[in-house]
Amino acid sequence: MNRTLIRDALTNLRPPAEATVAGWVRTVRHSKGGFSFITLNDGSCLATLQVVADGKLPNYAEEIAHLTTGSSVVARGALVASQGKGQAVELQASEVRVLGRADADSYPIQPKHHTLEFLRTQAHLRPRTNTFGAVARVRNAVCAAIHEFFQRRGFLYIHTPIITASDCEGAGQLFRVTTLDVSAPPRGPDGAVDFAQDFFARSTYLTVSGQLEAETCACALGNVYTFGPTFRAENSNTPRHLAEFWMVEPEMAFCDLAGDADTAEAFLKHVFRAVLDRCAEDMKFFNDRIDNTVLDTLAHIADSEFQRVTYSEAVTLLEKAGRQWEFPMHWGRDLQTEHERFLTEETFRKPTIITDYPASIKPFYMRVNEPDAQGRRTVAAMDVLVPKIGEIIGGSQREERLDVLEARMAETHMKAEDYRWYADLRRYGTVPHAGFGLGLERCVQFVTGMANIRDVIPYPRTPRSAEY
RNA sequence: UCCCCGAUAGCUCAAUCGGUAGAGCGAGCGGCUGUUAACCGCUAGGUUCAAGGUUCGAGUCCUUGUCGGGGAGCCA
């Protein structure tokens, strides 16, 4: 069908102009004076187009007069200046074709306010609402900006496996992938399930991170990034966690922690600026209806330096804050949510990059720093914290020294043979390299102000929830 | 997984001390109107999440479970 997107009809066409539009009915107002106003949305933008259907249309009495919210419609006619007050232009229809009716008694999306919780139970229809349409468009703009940032800088987009045998130590619980009959799996002599008979002749899982594989590509191709789905079987029930989410993971050869942090900051600023520039209408909606701080916050961040502090400096700040912490802070403990929020929301009031965490609380692959003046051992790790969401990016410089890496693996009782391929990168032509991971949904949450991560992905997967 | 809160009409909510369930929106019908989530009138619509328990009597109190929300942990 050769149709005009409503976005283009509203912004690019200058009346009078002929146009055919197609979409779903938001509301209908009938006039016994002999015509109807059909408010049409096609998802191309937040705004709707008012279609005026004259009573002389051949299907007026039979179809148009009984049109309901949610019905799909194709309308052809002249785009003209509107006589009414709510809109600049409208479509004076010469033809209105009803493609599919929506029974008003059972259609769940009524022309009224619905709670986000209710709409979550209608995941297949909620994209037809203003909020979820806007989320979808902003999410798309974020993804486009992500690719654009890396492509402009010469990063290669690589694809790391979804099914993996490695568990990226410490990154959480795994979903097992198997074709074995779960009601009667083959068992070995010791009674344990014999995964040697499974599809891959070994235990396999859905990936929790493409980082280790991305490192192998970076250590050949220079700068690369992955952008794909990631799975965590953690029983996390919060507005910030999903069992299936999308992660962006750049990996850069010949790069240290400072370069990693520079890239992360430039990256976030690019994404925020792109959304402000390209999704003005949707962002105004979020600012008006969801969170009246998002526009100011994004504009401020896109133009200002991120705060950078070391973990040790952060601990000192927290100790001197003169606050009663639920979890008293001292060097060596991980930062709790209350500490991260204090730093990013109260102390600095902007995105904050915390670096150089104690080695004891971070995974084996992070590069070990020289001991500090007090002889404390840290690693070249960084977390980027933003107000309200908390950690939006986690990254590090990777340990490129074989002996140090092997010692760290031994410390944490890892099986060296499982990571032989990973150690090979250090065995043959090792280079300093660094990277980070961005949770796409947390980024979309931050940009839109949506409070619950389940509302920034079309079909959220969380514990006990995969209905659609 | 732990701690709090909640579940009543299609949706959003109300129901006093434990006394027999009500409104708005939506829907149907009628009226009116270049209307703007229109407006006015009428009508229909309920196993009060489930299972037990206390009581003459339970939407209301108790127990358990299910689901939802917030906080925490884990993290992105």
Coordinates of C-alpha atoms (C1' of nucleotides) in Angstrom, one line a residue:
Chain A
M1 CA 0.0 0.0 0.0
N2 CA 1.3 3.4 -0.9
R3 CA 0.5 5.3 2.2
T4 CA 1.7 8.5 3.9
L5 CA 3.0 8.1 7.5
I6 CA 1.1 10.4 9.8
R7 CA 4.4 11.8 11.0
D8 CA 5.0 13.0 7.4
A9 CA 1.4 14.2 6.9
L10 CA 1.7 16.4 9.9
T11 CA 5.2 17.8 9.4
N12 CA 6.2 17.5 5.7
L13 CA 3.0 17.9 3.6
R14 CA 1.8 21.3 3.0
P15 CA -2.0 21.4 2.5
P16 CA -3.9 21.0 0.3
A17 CA -2.4 17.7 -0.6
E18 CA -3.7 14.3 -1.4
A19 CA -2.8 11.6 1.0
T20 CA -3.7 8.0 2.0
V21 CA -3.1 7.2 5.7
A22 CA -3.6 3.9 7.6
G23 CA -3.7 3.3 11.3
W24 CA -5.7 2.4 14.3
V25 CA -8.6 4.4 15.7
R26 CA -7.9 6.1 19.1
T27 CA -11.3 7.8 19.5
V28 CA -14.4 8.5 17.3
R29 CA -16.7 11.4 17.8
H30 CA -19.9 11.2 15.7
S31 CA -21.9 14.2 14.7
K32 CA -25.6 13.7 13.9
G33 CA -25.0 16.8 11.8
G34 CA -23.8 14.2 9.3
F35 CA -20.1 13.4 9.7
S36 CA -17.6 11.8 12.1
F37 CA -14.2 12.7 13.5
I38 CA -11.8 9.8 13.6
T39 CA -8.6 10.2 15.5
L40 CA -6.0 8.0 13.9
N41 CA -2.6 6.9 15.1
D42 CA -0.2 4.8 13.0
G43 CA 2.8 4.6 15.4
S44 CA 5.0 6.8 13.2
C45 CA 4.8 9.5 15.8
L46 CA 3.0 10.3 19.0
A47 CA 0.6 12.7 17.4
T48 CA -2.7 11.6 15.9
L49 CA -4.3 12.7 12.6
Q50 CA -7.9 13.8 12.6
V51 CA -9.8 12.2 9.8
V52 CA -13.2 13.9 8.9
A53 CA -15.6 11.4 7.5
D54 CA -18.6 12.9 5.7
G55 CA -22.0 11.3 6.1
K56 CA -22.3 11.0 2.3
L57 CA -19.6 8.4 2.2
P58 CA -21.2 5.1 0.9
N59 CA -20.2 3.1 3.9
Y60 CA -21.0 5.8 6.5
A61 CA -24.2 4.5 8.0
E62 CA -23.1 0.9 7.9
E63 CA -19.4 1.1 9.0
I64 CA -18.2 4.5 10.0
A65 CA -21.1 5.4 12.3
H66 CA -20.3 2.2 14.3
L67 CA -16.5 2.6 14.3
T68 CA -14.8 1.7 17.6
T69 CA -11.6 2.4 19.4
G70 CA -8.8 0.0 18.2
S71 CA -10.3 -0.6 14.7
S72 CA -7.9 -0.4 11.8
V73 CA -8.7 2.0 9.0
V74 CA -7.3 3.2 5.7
A75 CA -8.4 6.8 4.8
R76 CA -7.8 8.6 1.5
G77 CA -8.5 12.3 1.0
A78 CA -7.2 15.8 1.0
L79 CA -5.0 17.1 3.8
V80 CA -6.5 20.5 4.6
A81 CA -6.1 23.2 7.2
S82 CA -8.4 22.3 10.2
Q83 CA -11.4 24.4 11.1
G84 CA -11.2 23.1 14.7
K85 CA -8.8 24.2 17.4
G86 CA -7.0 21.0 18.4
Q87 CA -4.9 20.5 15.3
A88 CA -3.4 22.5 12.4
V89 CA -4.3 20.0 9.6
E90 CA -6.8 17.2 9.1
L91 CA -7.7 14.8 6.4
Q92 CA -11.0 15.4 4.6
A93 CA -11.7 11.8 3.7
S94 CA -13.0 10.9 0.3
E95 CA -12.8 7.2 1.2
V96 CA -12.6 5.4 4.6
R97 CA -12.0 1.7 4.5
V98 CA -12.4 -0.3 7.7
L99 CA -9.9 -3.2 7.6
G100 CA -10.6 -4.8 11.0
R101 CA -13.1 -3.9 13.6
A102 CA -12.3 -4.0 17.4
D103 CA -15.2 -5.1 19.6
A104 CA -15.7 -2.3 22.0
D105 CA -16.9 -4.7 24.7
S106 CA -13.8 -6.8 24.8
Y107 CA -11.0 -4.5 23.5
P108 CA -8.9 -3.9 26.6
I109 CA -7.4 -0.5 25.6
Q110 CA -10.1 2.0 26.4
P111 CA -9.9 5.7 25.6
K112 CA -9.1 6.4 29.3
H113 CA -6.2 6.3 31.7
H114 CA -4.8 2.8 32.4
T115 CA -2.1 1.9 34.9
L116 CA 1.2 0.6 33.7
E117 CA 0.6 -2.5 35.8
F118 CA -2.6 -3.2 33.9
L119 CA -1.0 -2.6 30.5
R120 CA 1.8 -5.1 31.5
T121 CA -0.9 -7.7 31.5
Q122 CA -1.8 -6.6 27.9
A123 CA 1.7 -6.8 26.5
H124 CA 0.5 -7.6 23.0
L125 CA -1.7 -4.5 22.8
R126 CA 0.1 -1.9 24.9
P127 CA 2.3 -0.7 21.9
R128 CA -0.9 1.0 20.8
T129 CA -0.8 3.4 23.7
N130 CA 0.9 6.8 23.8
T131 CA 3.4 5.7 26.4
F132 CA 4.5 2.4 24.9
G133 CA 4.6 3.9 21.4
A134 CA 6.9 6.6 22.7
V135 CA 9.1 4.1 24.5
A136 CA 9.4 2.0 21.3
R137 CA 10.5 5.0 19.2
V138 CA 13.0 6.2 21.8
R139 CA 14.4 2.7 22.3
N140 CA 14.9 2.6 18.5
A141 CA 16.6 5.9 18.5
V142 CA 18.9 4.8 21.3
C143 CA 19.8 1.7 19.4
A144 CA 20.5 3.6 16.2
A145 CA 22.7 6.1 18.1
I146 CA 24.6 3.3 19.7
H147 CA 25.5 1.8 16.3
E148 CA 26.2 5.2 14.9
F149 CA 28.6 6.1 17.7
F150 CA 30.7 3.0 17.3
Q151 CA 30.5 2.9 13.5
R152 CA 31.7 6.5 13.2
R153 CA 34.7 5.6 15.4
G154 CA 35.6 2.5 13.3
F155 CA 34.5 -0.2 15.7
L156 CA 33.5 -3.5 14.1
Y157 CA 30.1 -4.8 15.1
I158 CA 30.7 -8.5 15.9
H159 CA 28.3 -11.2 17.0
T160 CA 29.2 -13.3 20.0
P161 CA 27.4 -16.6 20.7
I162 CA 24.1 -16.8 22.4
I163 CA 24.7 -20.4 23.5
T164 CA 27.9 -20.7 25.3
A165 CA 29.9 -23.2 27.4
S166 CA 31.7 -20.5 29.5
D167 CA 29.9 -18.7 32.3
C168 CA 32.0 -15.5 32.5
E169 CA 32.8 -16.2 36.1
G170 CA 30.9 -14.2 38.6
A171 CA 28.3 -12.8 36.2
G172 CA 25.3 -14.6 37.7
Q173 CA 23.1 -17.6 37.5
L174 CA 22.8 -19.3 34.1
F175 CA 19.9 -20.7 32.1
R176 CA 20.8 -24.2 30.9
V177 CA 20.4 -25.1 27.3
T178 CA 19.6 -28.7 26.7
T179 CA 17.7 -31.1 24.4
L180 CA 17.8 -33.9 26.9
D181 CA 14.5 -35.3 28.1
V182 CA 14.2 -33.5 31.4
S183 CA 11.8 -36.1 32.8
A184 CA 14.3 -39.0 32.1
P185 CA 17.8 -37.7 31.4
P186 CA 20.7 -40.1 30.8
R187 CA 22.8 -40.7 33.9
G188 CA 26.4 -41.7 34.4
P189 CA 27.6 -44.4 36.8
D190 CA 27.6 -41.9 39.7
G191 CA 23.9 -41.0 39.1
A192 CA 24.7 -37.5 37.8
V193 CA 23.1 -36.4 34.5
D194 CA 25.4 -37.3 31.7
F195 CA 25.7 -34.1 29.6
A196 CA 28.2 -35.8 27.3
Q197 CA 25.0 -37.2 25.6
D198 CA 23.5 -33.7 25.3
F199 CA 23.2 -31.9 21.9
F200 CA 26.6 -30.2 22.3
A201 CA 28.2 -33.2 24.1
R202 CA 28.6 -30.9 27.1
S203 CA 26.8 -28.5 29.4
T204 CA 25.7 -25.3 27.6
Y205 CA 24.0 -22.1 28.8
L206 CA 22.5 -18.9 27.5
T207 CA 25.2 -16.2 27.5
V208 CA 25.5 -13.9 30.5
S209 CA 28.0 -11.7 28.6
G210 CA 29.8 -11.6 25.3
Q211 CA 32.8 -10.0 26.9
L212 CA 35.3 -12.9 26.8
E213 CA 34.5 -13.7 23.2
A214 CA 34.6 -9.9 22.3
E215 CA 38.1 -9.8 23.8
T216 CA 39.3 -12.4 21.4
C217 CA 38.1 -10.3 18.5
A218 CA 39.5 -7.1 19.9
C219 CA 42.8 -8.8 20.2
A220 CA 42.9 -9.2 16.4
L221 CA 40.7 -6.5 15.0
G222 CA 41.3 -3.6 17.3
N223 CA 38.1 -2.0 18.4
V224 CA 34.9 -4.1 18.3
Y225 CA 31.5 -4.1 20.0
T226 CA 28.7 -6.6 20.5
F227 CA 25.1 -5.7 20.9
G228 CA 22.7 -8.5 21.7
P229 CA 20.5 -10.3 24.1
T230 CA 21.9 -11.5 27.5
F231 CA 20.4 -13.8 30.0
R232 CA 20.6 -14.0 33.8
A233 CA 18.7 -16.6 35.8
E234 CA 19.0 -14.5 39.0
N235 CA 15.9 -14.4 41.1
S236 CA 15.9 -10.6 41.0
N237 CA 12.6 -8.9 41.6
T238 CA 13.3 -5.2 41.2
P239 CA 12.3 -2.4 38.7
R240 CA 15.9 -2.5 37.4
H241 CA 16.4 -6.2 36.5
L242 CA 15.3 -8.5 33.7
A243 CA 16.1 -12.2 33.0
E244 CA 16.5 -11.3 29.3
F245 CA 18.0 -8.0 28.4
W246 CA 20.1 -6.3 25.7
M247 CA 23.7 -5.4 26.3
V248 CA 26.2 -3.3 24.4
E249 CA 29.8 -4.4 25.0
P250 CA 32.6 -2.5 23.3
E251 CA 36.1 -3.9 23.6
M252 CA 39.2 -1.9 22.7
A253 CA 42.7 -3.1 22.1
F254 CA 45.6 -0.8 23.1
C255 CA 43.4 0.9 25.6
D256 CA 43.7 1.5 29.4
L257 CA 41.1 2.3 32.0
A258 CA 41.2 6.0 31.4
G259 CA 40.5 5.5 27.7
D260 CA 37.7 3.1 28.6
A261 CA 36.1 5.8 30.9
D262 CA 36.6 8.5 28.2
T263 CA 34.8 6.3 25.6
A264 CA 32.0 5.5 28.0
E265 CA 31.4 9.1 28.8
A266 CA 31.5 10.2 25.1
F267 CA 29.2 7.2 24.3
L268 CA 26.5 8.1 26.8
K269 CA 26.6 11.8 25.8
H270 CA 26.2 10.9 22.1
V271 CA 23.2 8.7 22.8
F272 CA 21.5 11.3 25.1
R273 CA 22.1 14.1 22.6
A274 CA 20.8 12.0 19.7
V275 CA 17.6 11.2 21.6
L276 CA 17.1 14.9 22.5
D277 CA 17.6 15.9 18.9
R278 CA 15.6 13.2 17.2
C279 CA 12.8 12.3 19.6
A280 CA 11.7 15.8 20.7
E281 CA 8.0 15.0 20.6
D282 CA 8.3 11.8 22.5
M283 CA 10.7 13.3 25.0
K284 CA 8.3 16.1 25.7
F285 CA 5.6 13.5 26.4
F286 CA 7.9 11.8 28.9
N287 CA 8.7 15.1 30.5
D288 CA 5.1 16.1 30.7
R289 CA 3.5 12.8 31.8
I290 CA 6.2 10.5 33.2
D291 CA 9.0 12.4 34.8
N292 CA 9.3 16.2 34.7
T293 CA 13.1 16.2 35.1
V294 CA 14.2 14.1 32.1
L295 CA 14.6 16.9 29.6
D296 CA 16.7 19.1 32.0
T297 CA 18.7 16.1 33.2
L298 CA 19.6 14.9 29.7
A299 CA 20.5 18.3 28.4
H300 CA 22.6 18.9 31.5
I301 CA 24.5 15.6 31.2
A302 CA 25.0 16.0 27.4
D303 CA 26.9 19.2 28.1
S304 CA 28.8 18.6 31.3
E305 CA 31.8 16.5 32.5
F306 CA 31.1 13.3 34.3
Q307 CA 32.5 13.1 37.8
R308 CA 35.4 10.7 38.3
V309 CA 36.5 9.4 41.6
T310 CA 38.4 6.3 42.8
Y311 CA 36.8 3.8 45.0
S312 CA 39.1 4.8 47.8
E313 CA 38.2 8.5 47.5
A314 CA 34.5 7.5 47.4
V315 CA 34.9 5.5 50.7
T316 CA 36.5 8.5 52.3
L317 CA 33.6 10.8 51.2
L318 CA 31.1 8.3 52.5
E319 CA 32.9 8.0 55.9
K320 CA 33.0 11.8 56.2
A321 CA 29.4 12.3 55.0
G322 CA 28.2 12.3 58.6
R323 CA 25.3 10.0 57.9
Q324 CA 23.9 6.9 59.5
W325 CA 24.3 4.3 56.8
E326 CA 22.3 1.1 56.9
F327 CA 25.5 -0.6 55.7
P328 CA 28.4 1.2 57.3
M329 CA 31.1 1.7 54.7
H330 CA 34.8 0.8 55.1
W331 CA 37.5 0.1 52.6
G332 CA 37.1 -3.4 51.1
R333 CA 33.3 -3.6 51.1
D334 CA 31.3 -3.2 48.0
L335 CA 29.3 0.0 47.6
Q336 CA 25.7 -0.4 48.5
T337 CA 22.8 1.2 46.6
E338 CA 22.4 3.8 49.3
H339 CA 26.1 4.8 48.9
E340 CA 25.9 4.9 45.1
R341 CA 22.7 7.0 45.2
F342 CA 24.3 9.4 47.7
L343 CA 27.3 9.9 45.5
T344 CA 25.5 10.4 42.2
E345 CA 22.3 12.1 43.4
E346 CA 23.6 14.2 46.3
T347 CA 27.3 14.7 46.4
F348 CA 28.0 15.2 42.6
R349 CA 24.5 15.4 41.2
K350 CA 25.6 14.0 37.9
P351 CA 26.8 10.8 36.3
T352 CA 29.7 9.5 38.3
I353 CA 32.5 7.1 37.3
I354 CA 34.0 5.2 40.2
T355 CA 37.3 3.4 39.4
D356 CA 39.8 1.1 41.0
Y357 CA 37.8 -1.2 43.2
P358 CA 39.4 -3.6 45.7
A359 CA 40.5 -6.7 43.8
S360 CA 38.7 -9.0 46.3
I361 CA 35.3 -7.9 45.2
K362 CA 35.8 -8.0 41.5
P363 CA 36.2 -10.8 38.9
F364 CA 39.4 -12.5 37.8
Y365 CA 39.7 -10.8 34.4
M366 CA 40.1 -7.2 35.7
R367 CA 43.7 -5.9 35.6
V368 CA 45.5 -5.8 38.9
N369 CA 46.8 -2.3 39.8
E370 CA 50.1 -1.6 41.6
P371 CA 49.4 -1.7 45.4
D372 CA 48.6 1.8 46.8
A373 CA 50.5 3.7 49.5
Q374 CA 48.8 1.6 52.2
G375 CA 49.6 -1.6 50.3
R376 CA 46.0 -2.2 49.3
R377 CA 45.3 -4.2 46.1
T378 CA 42.9 -2.8 43.6
V379 CA 41.8 -3.6 40.0
A380 CA 41.3 -1.3 37.0
A381 CA 37.5 -1.5 37.2
M382 CA 34.9 1.3 36.6
D383 CA 31.2 1.7 37.2
V384 CA 29.3 4.5 35.7
L385 CA 26.5 5.5 38.0
V386 CA 23.5 7.8 37.1
P387 CA 20.9 9.3 39.3
K388 CA 17.8 7.0 40.0
I389 CA 19.0 4.0 38.0
G390 CA 22.4 3.5 39.7
E391 CA 24.8 1.4 37.7
I392 CA 24.3 1.8 34.0
I393 CA 27.7 0.8 32.8
G394 CA 30.3 -1.6 34.3
G395 CA 33.7 -2.0 32.7
S396 CA 37.4 -2.6 33.2
Q397 CA 40.8 -2.8 31.8
R398 CA 41.5 -6.5 31.3
E399 CA 44.4 -8.4 32.8
E400 CA 46.8 -8.8 29.9
R401 CA 49.6 -10.5 31.9
L402 CA 49.4 -14.3 31.7
D403 CA 51.1 -14.9 35.1
V404 CA 48.9 -12.5 36.9
L405 CA 45.7 -13.8 35.2
E406 CA 46.6 -17.4 36.1
A407 CA 47.3 -16.4 39.7
R408 CA 43.9 -14.7 39.9
M409 CA 42.1 -17.7 38.4
A410 CA 43.8 -20.0 40.9
E411 CA 42.7 -17.6 43.8
T412 CA 39.1 -18.0 42.8
H413 CA 39.4 -21.8 42.2
M414 CA 38.6 -21.6 38.5
K415 CA 39.4 -24.5 36.2
A416 CA 42.3 -23.3 34.0
E417 CA 41.5 -25.7 31.3
D418 CA 38.0 -24.2 30.7
Y419 CA 39.7 -20.9 29.9
R420 CA 42.7 -22.0 27.9
W421 CA 41.4 -20.2 24.9
Y422 CA 41.0 -17.0 27.0
A423 CA 44.5 -17.4 28.4
D424 CA 45.9 -17.9 24.9
L425 CA 45.2 -14.2 24.2
R426 CA 47.9 -13.5 26.8
R427 CA 50.1 -16.3 25.6
Y428 CA 50.3 -15.0 22.0
G429 CA 50.8 -11.4 21.3
T430 CA 49.1 -10.0 24.4
V431 CA 48.1 -6.3 24.4
P432 CA 46.5 -4.0 27.0
H433 CA 42.8 -3.8 26.3
A434 CA 39.6 -2.6 28.0
G435 CA 35.9 -2.5 27.5
F436 CA 32.5 -2.1 29.2
G437 CA 28.9 -3.2 29.2
L438 CA 25.9 -1.0 29.0
G439 CA 22.5 -2.3 29.9
L440 CA 20.2 -1.1 27.1
E441 CA 17.0 -1.2 29.1
R442 CA 18.6 0.8 31.9
C443 CA 19.7 3.4 29.4
V444 CA 16.2 3.6 28.0
Q445 CA 14.8 3.8 31.5
F446 CA 17.2 6.7 32.3
V447 CA 16.4 8.5 29.1
T448 CA 12.6 8.2 29.3
G449 CA 12.1 8.4 33.1
M450 CA 10.1 5.1 33.0
A451 CA 10.3 3.8 36.6
N452 CA 10.0 0.1 35.8
I453 CA 12.4 -1.8 33.4
R454 CA 9.4 -4.0 32.4
D455 CA 8.0 -1.0 30.6
V456 CA 11.0 -0.3 28.3
I457 CA 11.1 -3.7 26.5
P458 CA 8.1 -5.1 24.6
Y459 CA 8.1 -8.5 26.2
P460 CA 9.8 -8.4 29.6
R461 CA 11.1 -11.7 31.1
T462 CA 11.3 -11.8 34.8
P463 CA 11.1 -14.6 37.4
R464 CA 7.7 -16.4 37.0
S465 CA 6.7 -14.2 34.1
A466 CA 6.9 -15.1 30.4
E467 CA 3.3 -15.3 29.5
Y468 CA 3.6 -13.8 26.0
Chain B
rU1 C1' 15.5 -14.9 48.4
rC2 C1' 14.3 -11.3 52.6
rC3 C1' 11.2 -7.0 54.5
rC4 C1' 6.8 -4.0 53.8
rC5 C1' 2.0 -2.8 51.0
rG6 C1' -2.0 -4.4 48.0
rA7 C1' -6.0 -7.6 45.3
rU8 C1' -13.9 -5.2 45.3
rA9 C1' -17.9 -4.2 38.1
rG10 C1' -14.1 -4.3 31.6
rC11 C1' -10.7 -0.1 33.9
rU12 C1' -9.6 3.4 38.2
rC13 C1' -11.3 3.4 43.0
rA14 C1' -15.0 3.8 47.5
rA15 C1' -17.7 0.9 51.3
rU16 C1' -17.7 4.1 59.0
rC17 C1' -17.4 -0.3 64.8
rG18 C1' -17.9 -6.9 61.4
rG19 C1' -24.5 -5.8 59.6
rU20 C1' -26.0 -8.1 53.4
rA21 C1' -21.7 -3.7 47.5
rG22 C1' -21.3 2.1 45.3
rA23 C1' -19.2 6.0 42.1
rG24 C1' -16.4 7.8 37.9
rC25 C1' -14.7 6.2 33.3
rG26 C1' -15.7 2.4 29.6
rA27 C1' -20.0 -0.4 27.1
rG28 C1' -25.4 -0.4 25.0
rC29 C1' -29.6 2.8 23.8
rG30 C1' -31.5 7.8 23.3
rG31 C1' -30.5 13.3 22.9
rC32 C1' -27.2 17.2 21.3
rU33 C1' -22.9 19.1 19.0
rG34 C1' -16.8 21.4 13.7
rU35 C1' -16.0 17.7 17.7
rU36 C1' -11.1 17.5 20.8
rA37 C1' -10.1 11.4 26.5
rA38 C1' -16.8 16.2 24.1
rC39 C1' -21.4 16.9 26.7
rC40 C1' -26.7 15.4 28.9
rG41 C1' -30.2 11.2 30.2
rC42 C1' -31.4 6.0 30.8
rU43 C1' -29.8 0.7 31.0
rA44 C1' -26.9 -3.5 31.8
rG45 C1' -22.8 -5.1 34.4
rG46 C1' -20.2 -8.4 41.1
rU47 C1' -18.5 -16.3 43.2
rU48 C1' -15.3 -8.8 46.7
rC49 C1' -8.0 -13.4 44.1
rA50 C1' -8.2 -18.8 46.1
rA51 C1' -8.8 -22.4 50.1
rG52 C1' -9.6 -22.9 55.1
rG53 C1' -11.0 -20.7 60.0
rU54 C1' -13.5 -17.3 63.8
rU55 C1' -18.7 -15.3 64.1
rC56 C1' -25.8 -15.2 64.5
rG57 C1' -23.5 -12.5 60.4
rA58 C1' -17.0 -11.5 56.9
rG59 C1' -15.3 -7.2 51.2
rU60 C1' -13.9 -6.0 56.4
rC61 C1' -10.8 -10.3 61.5
rC62 C1' -7.1 -14.9 61.5
rU63 C1' -4.1 -18.8 58.7
rU64 C1' -2.0 -20.5 54.2
rG65 C1' -1.3 -19.9 49.1
rU66 C1' -1.3 -17.2 44.3
rC67 C1' -0.6 -12.8 41.7
rG68 C1' 0.9 -7.5 41.6
rG69 C1' 3.7 -3.2 43.6
rG70 C1' 7.7 -0.8 46.6
rG71 C1' 12.4 -1.5 49.3
rA72 C1' 16.9 -4.7 49.9
rG73 C1' 20.5 -8.3 48.0
rC74 C1' 22.7 -9.8 43.1
rC75 C1' 24.0 -7.0 38.9
rA76 C1' 23.6 -4.3 33.5

